[in-house]
Amino acid sequence: MRGQRSLLLGPARLCLRLLLLLGYRRRCPPLLRGLVQRWRYGKVCLHSLLYNSFGGSDTAVDAAFEPVYWLVDNVIRWFGVVFVVLVIVLTGSIVAIAYLCVLPLILRTYSVPRLCWHFFYSHWNLILIVFHYYQAITTPPGYPPQGRNDIATVSICKKCIYPKPARTHHCSICNRCVLKMDHHCHILPPALSKLPTSLRPSFLSSVALALGALTVWHAVLISRGETSIERHINKKERRRLQAKGRVFRNPYNYGCLDNWKVFLGVDTGRHWLTRVLLPSSHLPHGNGMSWEPPPWVTAHSASVMAV
C-alpha cells in the first residue's frame, strides 16, 4: 500500500519542485511565476494561522477527542441517574418474585432447619444490599478542600487548576478532583473513591455472582493496595525503574491482610462483626490527603509522595 502511494505522490512532488525552481528564474512565464508566488503566499498564510508554539501530537489528539469530551460532559453524566433507577427497579422486582413465587414453593418443600437458614441468609443479604447501596449513592466520595495552603500536594490539576494531594485524580464526568479516585461507576452516581470503603464491600459481595470478574479484579487491587488508576501508573513506574536496574515498591502496600483491614476499616477483632458482617457507616482511616499507615499495621514502607 505504501509503495503504491509513493508511486502516485512521487511524480506530483517532482512537478511541484520543478515549478518552484522555475519560479526563481526570470525566463519563467509571468503566469507560472504568479502561480508560484501565490502558492508561497498561501503556504505562509496557512502556517501563520496554524502556528502554535505549544502545539504537538497531544494538542491534535485533544482537539480530535473534543466531541467525545462534550458527549461525556453533557450526556453520559446523566446515565448515572438512569442506572440507579434500573438497579432499584431490578432489585425490587427480584425481591417481589422471591416473596410471591419462590417463598410459597420453599415453604412446601424445604425442611424447617433449611428453611430457617434460607430465611435468615436471604434477609441478611437483602438488608446489607439496601443499606450499603443507599450509603454508596448518597455519600460523597471525598473532594480536596479548596482555598487552603496547609495541604501537602504533589501536582496541579490541569482541569481544575487546583493543587492535588497524593492519590487524587480528576473525574471528567463529575468535573472535579476526587480523593483516592478509583473510577467513575454509573450505578453509583459519584465517582468511585476508595475512601468510604465500608459502604461497598457488602454490596459488591452480594452481587458477586453477577459481577464476578469485576469483583475478582477489585479484590486483586485491594490485596495490592492499589486503585484502578494506580494500577496503570505503577505498571509504568515499575518498567521505568526496571530499565534502570531498580525495583519499584508501592508505598501504600502494607501486605495482603493489612490492605484488606484498611479497606474494610477493621481496627480490632470485633470490627469483623460490627463493620463487615453487620451494616455500618463508620468512617475510613485517614482524611484522604495524607497517607500515613494506621498504627496497627505491622510493616510498611517509608511514606513517600506519589501521584
Short mmCIF file of C-alpha atoms in Angstrom, two decimals:
data_model
loop_
_atom_site.label_atom_id
_atom_site.label_comp_id
_atom_site.label_asym_id
_atom_site.label_seq_id
_atom_site.Cartn_x
_atom_site.Cartn_y
_atom_site.Cartn_z
CA MET A 1 0.00 0.00 0.00
CA ARG A 2 2.83 2.40 0.87
CA GLY A 3 4.62 1.51 -2.38
CA GLN A 4 1.57 2.40 -4.49
CA ARG A 5 1.11 5.67 -2.58
CA SER A 6 4.75 6.63 -3.11
CA LEU A 7 4.47 5.88 -6.84
CA LEU A 8 1.47 8.19 -7.10
CA LEU A 9 2.88 11.02 -4.98
CA GLY A 10 6.40 10.89 -6.43
CA PRO A 11 5.62 12.47 -9.82
CA ALA A 12 3.37 15.08 -8.20
CA ARG A 13 6.12 16.17 -5.84
CA LEU A 14 8.64 16.28 -8.69
CA CYS A 15 6.38 18.50 -10.76
CA LEU A 16 5.83 20.84 -7.79
CA ARG A 17 9.56 21.15 -7.22
CA LEU A 18 10.14 21.92 -10.90
CA LEU A 19 7.51 24.63 -10.78
CA LEU A 20 9.11 26.15 -7.69
CA LEU A 21 12.54 26.07 -9.34
CA LEU A 22 11.18 27.68 -12.47
CA GLY A 23 9.59 30.35 -10.35
CA TYR A 24 13.05 31.53 -9.29
CA ARG A 25 14.13 32.13 -12.90
CA ARG A 26 13.26 35.33 -14.74
CA ARG A 27 12.70 33.46 -18.02
CA CYS A 28 9.71 31.77 -16.39
CA PRO A 29 6.37 32.83 -17.95
CA PRO A 30 4.54 35.51 -15.92
CA LEU A 31 1.52 33.25 -15.41
CA LEU A 32 3.64 30.46 -13.94
CA ARG A 33 5.58 32.94 -11.81
CA GLY A 34 2.32 34.33 -10.44
CA LEU A 35 1.08 30.85 -9.57
CA VAL A 36 4.31 30.08 -7.71
CA GLN A 37 4.14 33.34 -5.75
CA ARG A 38 0.53 32.72 -4.81
CA TRP A 39 1.43 29.20 -3.69
CA ARG A 40 4.17 30.54 -1.44
CA TYR A 41 1.90 33.26 -0.09
CA GLY A 42 -0.85 30.75 0.70
CA LYS A 43 1.65 28.47 2.37
CA VAL A 44 2.88 31.32 4.60
CA CYS A 45 -0.70 32.29 5.49
CA LEU A 46 -1.58 28.71 6.35
CA HIS A 47 1.49 28.37 8.58
CA SER A 48 0.74 31.66 10.33
CA LEU A 49 -2.84 30.63 11.04
CA LEU A 50 -1.97 27.17 12.32
CA TYR A 51 1.26 28.02 14.15
CA ASN A 52 1.23 27.27 17.87
CA SER A 53 4.39 27.07 19.95
CA PHE A 54 2.56 24.79 22.40
CA GLY A 55 1.15 22.56 19.68
CA GLY A 56 2.03 18.97 19.07
CA SER A 57 0.59 15.49 18.85
CA ASP A 58 -1.09 15.84 22.27
CA THR A 59 -2.84 19.02 21.16
CA ALA A 60 -4.03 17.33 17.97
CA VAL A 61 -5.37 14.34 19.91
CA ASP A 62 -7.18 16.61 22.38
CA ALA A 63 -8.75 18.53 19.51
CA ALA A 64 -9.83 15.29 17.80
CA PHE A 65 -11.42 13.98 21.00
CA GLU A 66 -13.21 17.24 21.80
CA PRO A 67 -16.60 15.86 20.58
CA VAL A 68 -16.13 12.84 22.85
CA TYR A 69 -15.40 15.14 25.80
CA TRP A 70 -18.53 17.13 25.02
CA LEU A 71 -20.58 13.93 24.90
CA VAL A 72 -19.17 12.82 28.27
CA ASP A 73 -19.81 16.21 29.88
CA ASN A 74 -23.37 16.67 28.62
CA VAL A 75 -24.87 13.22 28.07
CA ILE A 76 -23.07 10.40 29.85
CA ARG A 77 -23.20 12.05 33.27
CA TRP A 78 -26.99 11.56 33.23
CA PHE A 79 -26.55 7.83 32.75
CA GLY A 80 -25.91 7.54 36.49
CA VAL A 81 -29.49 8.53 37.32
CA VAL A 82 -30.85 6.06 34.77
CA PHE A 83 -28.70 3.20 36.07
CA VAL A 84 -29.60 3.92 39.70
CA VAL A 85 -33.29 3.73 38.81
CA LEU A 86 -32.68 0.47 36.93
CA VAL A 87 -30.80 -1.04 39.90
CA ILE A 88 -33.64 -0.10 42.25
CA VAL A 89 -36.29 -1.48 39.88
CA LEU A 90 -34.38 -4.73 39.28
CA THR A 91 -33.68 -5.25 42.98
CA GLY A 92 -37.31 -4.58 43.85
CA SER A 93 -38.53 -6.96 41.15
CA ILE A 94 -36.21 -9.72 42.38
CA VAL A 95 -37.49 -9.26 45.94
CA ALA A 96 -41.11 -9.33 44.72
CA ILE A 97 -40.50 -12.52 42.70
CA ALA A 98 -38.80 -14.14 45.69
CA TYR A 99 -41.75 -13.40 48.00
CA LEU A 100 -44.56 -14.12 45.53
CA CYS A 101 -43.17 -17.11 43.61
CA VAL A 102 -40.19 -18.67 45.37
CA LEU A 103 -41.27 -18.38 49.01
CA PRO A 104 -44.50 -20.44 48.65
CA LEU A 105 -42.52 -23.21 46.94
CA ILE A 106 -39.87 -23.20 49.67
CA LEU A 107 -42.47 -23.38 52.42
CA ARG A 108 -43.89 -26.56 50.87
CA THR A 109 -40.64 -28.37 50.04
CA TYR A 110 -37.87 -27.34 52.45
CA SER A 111 -37.31 -28.76 55.89
CA VAL A 112 -37.52 -26.49 58.94
CA PRO A 113 -33.72 -26.13 59.53
CA ARG A 114 -33.07 -25.46 55.85
CA LEU A 115 -36.00 -23.04 55.73
CA CYS A 116 -34.66 -21.12 58.73
CA TRP A 117 -31.20 -20.90 57.15
CA HIS A 118 -32.53 -19.58 53.82
CA PHE A 119 -34.84 -17.12 55.58
CA PHE A 120 -32.00 -15.76 57.73
CA TYR A 121 -29.39 -15.56 54.94
CA SER A 122 -31.68 -14.02 52.32
CA HIS A 123 -32.95 -11.28 54.63
CA TRP A 124 -29.47 -10.57 55.99
CA ASN A 125 -28.24 -10.23 52.40
CA LEU A 126 -31.20 -8.02 51.47
CA ILE A 127 -30.59 -5.68 54.41
CA LEU A 128 -26.91 -5.36 53.51
CA ILE A 129 -27.69 -4.67 49.85
CA VAL A 130 -30.26 -1.96 50.58
CA PHE A 131 -28.26 -0.31 53.37
CA HIS A 132 -24.88 -0.24 51.64
CA TYR A 133 -26.24 0.75 48.25
CA TYR A 134 -28.12 3.65 49.81
CA GLN A 135 -24.98 4.70 51.66
CA ALA A 136 -22.89 4.38 48.49
CA ILE A 137 -25.15 6.58 46.32
CA THR A 138 -25.67 9.25 49.00
CA THR A 139 -22.15 9.54 50.47
CA PRO A 140 -19.78 11.95 48.66
CA PRO A 141 -16.56 10.24 47.53
CA GLY A 142 -14.39 12.99 49.05
CA TYR A 143 -13.02 16.11 47.39
CA PRO A 144 -9.85 18.11 48.06
CA PRO A 145 -10.60 21.26 50.09
CA GLN A 146 -10.14 24.47 48.16
CA GLY A 147 -8.64 27.67 49.45
CA ARG A 148 -6.25 26.01 51.91
CA ASN A 149 -2.47 26.35 51.79
CA ASP A 150 -1.53 23.85 54.52
CA ILE A 151 -2.21 20.71 52.46
CA ALA A 152 0.63 18.56 51.14
CA THR A 153 0.17 18.35 47.38
CA VAL A 154 2.09 16.59 44.60
CA SER A 155 0.90 18.42 41.48
CA ILE A 156 -1.60 20.84 39.97
CA CYS A 157 -4.72 19.54 38.26
CA LYS A 158 -4.72 20.58 34.60
CA LYS A 159 -8.53 20.73 34.57
CA CYS A 160 -9.37 22.33 37.93
CA ILE A 161 -6.11 24.36 38.22
CA TYR A 162 -6.07 23.42 41.92
CA PRO A 163 -3.40 21.61 43.94
CA LYS A 164 -3.81 17.82 44.03
CA PRO A 165 -2.93 15.76 47.13
CA ALA A 166 -1.36 12.34 46.70
CA ARG A 167 -3.59 9.68 45.06
CA THR A 168 -6.06 12.34 43.88
CA HIS A 169 -7.24 12.35 40.25
CA HIS A 170 -9.67 14.34 38.14
CA CYS A 171 -13.02 12.80 37.20
CA SER A 172 -14.12 14.13 33.82
CA ILE A 173 -17.76 13.15 34.43
CA CYS A 174 -18.03 14.72 37.90
CA ASN A 175 -15.86 17.59 36.58
CA ARG A 176 -13.79 17.81 39.75
CA CYS A 177 -10.92 16.08 41.54
CA VAL A 178 -11.68 13.09 43.75
CA LEU A 179 -9.56 11.87 46.67
CA LYS A 180 -8.07 8.42 46.03
CA MET A 181 -10.15 8.09 42.90
CA ASP A 182 -10.69 4.60 41.51
CA HIS A 183 -13.05 5.12 38.56
CA HIS A 184 -16.47 6.55 37.77
CA CYS A 185 -19.20 3.94 38.12
CA HIS A 186 -22.61 4.70 36.57
CA ILE A 187 -24.57 2.57 39.03
CA LEU A 188 -23.14 4.81 41.78
CA PRO A 189 -23.59 8.47 40.72
CA PRO A 190 -20.43 9.87 42.38
CA ALA A 191 -17.04 8.80 41.12
CA LEU A 192 -15.79 5.74 42.94
CA SER A 193 -13.26 6.61 45.57
CA LYS A 194 -11.91 4.06 48.00
CA LEU A 195 -12.37 6.47 50.88
CA PRO A 196 -15.85 5.38 52.07
CA THR A 197 -14.64 1.81 52.00
CA SER A 198 -17.19 0.38 54.38
CA LEU A 199 -20.07 1.34 52.10
CA ARG A 200 -19.41 -1.08 49.25
CA PRO A 201 -17.83 -4.42 50.30
CA SER A 202 -21.11 -5.99 51.38
CA PHE A 203 -22.92 -4.62 48.35
CA LEU A 204 -20.27 -5.93 45.97
CA SER A 205 -20.11 -9.28 47.73
CA SER A 206 -23.88 -9.60 47.45
CA VAL A 207 -23.81 -9.28 43.67
CA ALA A 208 -20.57 -11.25 43.23
CA LEU A 209 -22.28 -13.84 41.04
CA ALA A 210 -23.47 -11.20 38.59
CA LEU A 211 -20.27 -9.17 38.69
CA GLY A 212 -17.79 -11.96 39.31
CA ALA A 213 -15.00 -10.70 37.06
CA LEU A 214 -15.25 -7.15 38.41
CA THR A 215 -15.25 -8.43 41.98
CA VAL A 216 -12.14 -10.55 41.36
CA TRP A 217 -10.37 -7.62 39.67
CA HIS A 218 -11.04 -5.26 42.59
CA ALA A 219 -10.10 -7.96 45.09
CA VAL A 220 -6.69 -8.16 43.41
CA LEU A 221 -6.33 -4.37 43.51
CA ILE A 222 -7.27 -4.25 47.20
CA SER A 223 -4.78 -7.01 48.00
CA ARG A 224 -2.04 -4.94 46.33
CA GLY A 225 -3.06 -1.64 47.88
CA GLU A 226 -3.85 -0.02 44.53
CA THR A 227 -6.72 1.70 42.76
CA SER A 228 -7.57 1.11 39.11
CA ILE A 229 -5.72 4.29 38.10
CA GLU A 230 -2.71 3.49 40.29
CA ARG A 231 -2.50 0.07 38.68
CA HIS A 232 -1.58 1.69 35.36
CA ILE A 233 0.68 4.32 36.95
CA ASN A 234 2.58 1.72 39.00
CA LYS A 235 2.96 -0.51 35.94
CA LYS A 236 4.68 2.28 34.01
CA GLU A 237 6.82 3.21 37.01
CA ARG A 238 7.82 -0.42 37.50
CA ARG A 239 9.00 -0.65 33.90
CA ARG A 240 10.88 2.64 34.12
CA LEU A 241 12.78 1.60 37.24
CA GLN A 242 13.37 -1.91 35.92
CA ALA A 243 15.15 -0.41 32.89
CA LYS A 244 17.49 1.35 35.35
CA GLY A 245 18.10 -1.82 37.34
CA ARG A 246 15.97 -0.72 40.28
CA VAL A 247 12.94 -2.28 41.97
CA PHE A 248 9.63 -0.47 42.32
CA ARG A 249 7.85 -0.65 45.68
CA ASN A 250 4.32 0.56 46.21
CA PRO A 251 4.38 2.78 49.33
CA TYR A 252 0.69 2.07 50.02
CA ASN A 253 1.00 -1.72 50.01
CA TYR A 254 1.01 -2.91 53.63
CA GLY A 255 0.61 -6.59 52.82
CA CYS A 256 -2.47 -8.52 51.68
CA LEU A 257 -4.15 -8.90 55.09
CA ASP A 258 -3.42 -5.37 56.28
CA ASN A 259 -4.60 -3.95 52.95
CA TRP A 260 -7.95 -5.66 53.45
CA LYS A 261 -8.14 -4.39 57.02
CA VAL A 262 -7.56 -0.84 55.81
CA PHE A 263 -10.15 -1.26 53.07
CA LEU A 264 -12.80 -2.69 55.37
CA GLY A 265 -11.97 -0.39 58.29
CA VAL A 266 -11.12 -3.25 60.64
CA ASP A 267 -9.12 -1.90 63.59
CA THR A 268 -9.91 -4.60 66.16
CA GLY A 269 -11.18 -8.17 66.10
CA ARG A 270 -14.79 -7.23 66.88
CA HIS A 271 -14.90 -4.95 63.83
CA TRP A 272 -15.14 -8.05 61.61
CA LEU A 273 -18.62 -8.44 63.08
CA THR A 274 -19.72 -4.84 63.62
CA ARG A 275 -18.22 -3.35 60.44
CA VAL A 276 -18.19 -6.21 57.92
CA LEU A 277 -20.98 -8.66 58.73
CA LEU A 278 -23.40 -6.02 60.02
CA PRO A 279 -24.48 -2.73 58.42
CA SER A 280 -22.03 0.00 59.35
CA SER A 281 -21.49 3.62 58.30
CA HIS A 282 -18.12 4.08 60.01
CA LEU A 283 -15.61 6.49 58.51
CA PRO A 284 -12.46 5.19 56.80
CA HIS A 285 -8.97 5.62 58.17
CA GLY A 286 -7.30 8.96 57.43
CA ASN A 287 -8.59 12.05 55.66
CA GLY A 288 -7.72 11.19 52.06
CA MET A 289 -4.94 13.80 51.82
CA SER A 290 -2.16 12.35 53.97
CA TRP A 291 -1.43 8.64 53.76
CA GLU A 292 0.27 7.62 56.96
CA PRO A 293 -0.42 3.92 57.68
CA PRO A 294 -2.73 3.00 60.57
CA PRO A 295 -0.94 2.40 63.86
CA TRP A 296 -1.90 -1.27 63.89
CA VAL A 297 -0.23 -2.03 60.53
CA THR A 298 2.60 -4.44 61.28
CA ALA A 299 5.02 -3.50 58.50
CA HIS A 300 5.03 -0.79 55.88
CA SER A 301 7.36 1.06 53.59
CA ALA A 302 8.51 4.61 54.14
CA SER A 303 5.93 7.24 53.34
CA VAL A 304 6.61 8.94 50.01
CA MET A 305 4.80 11.35 47.78
CA ALA A 306 3.12 9.66 44.82
CA VAL A 307 0.57 10.68 42.23
#
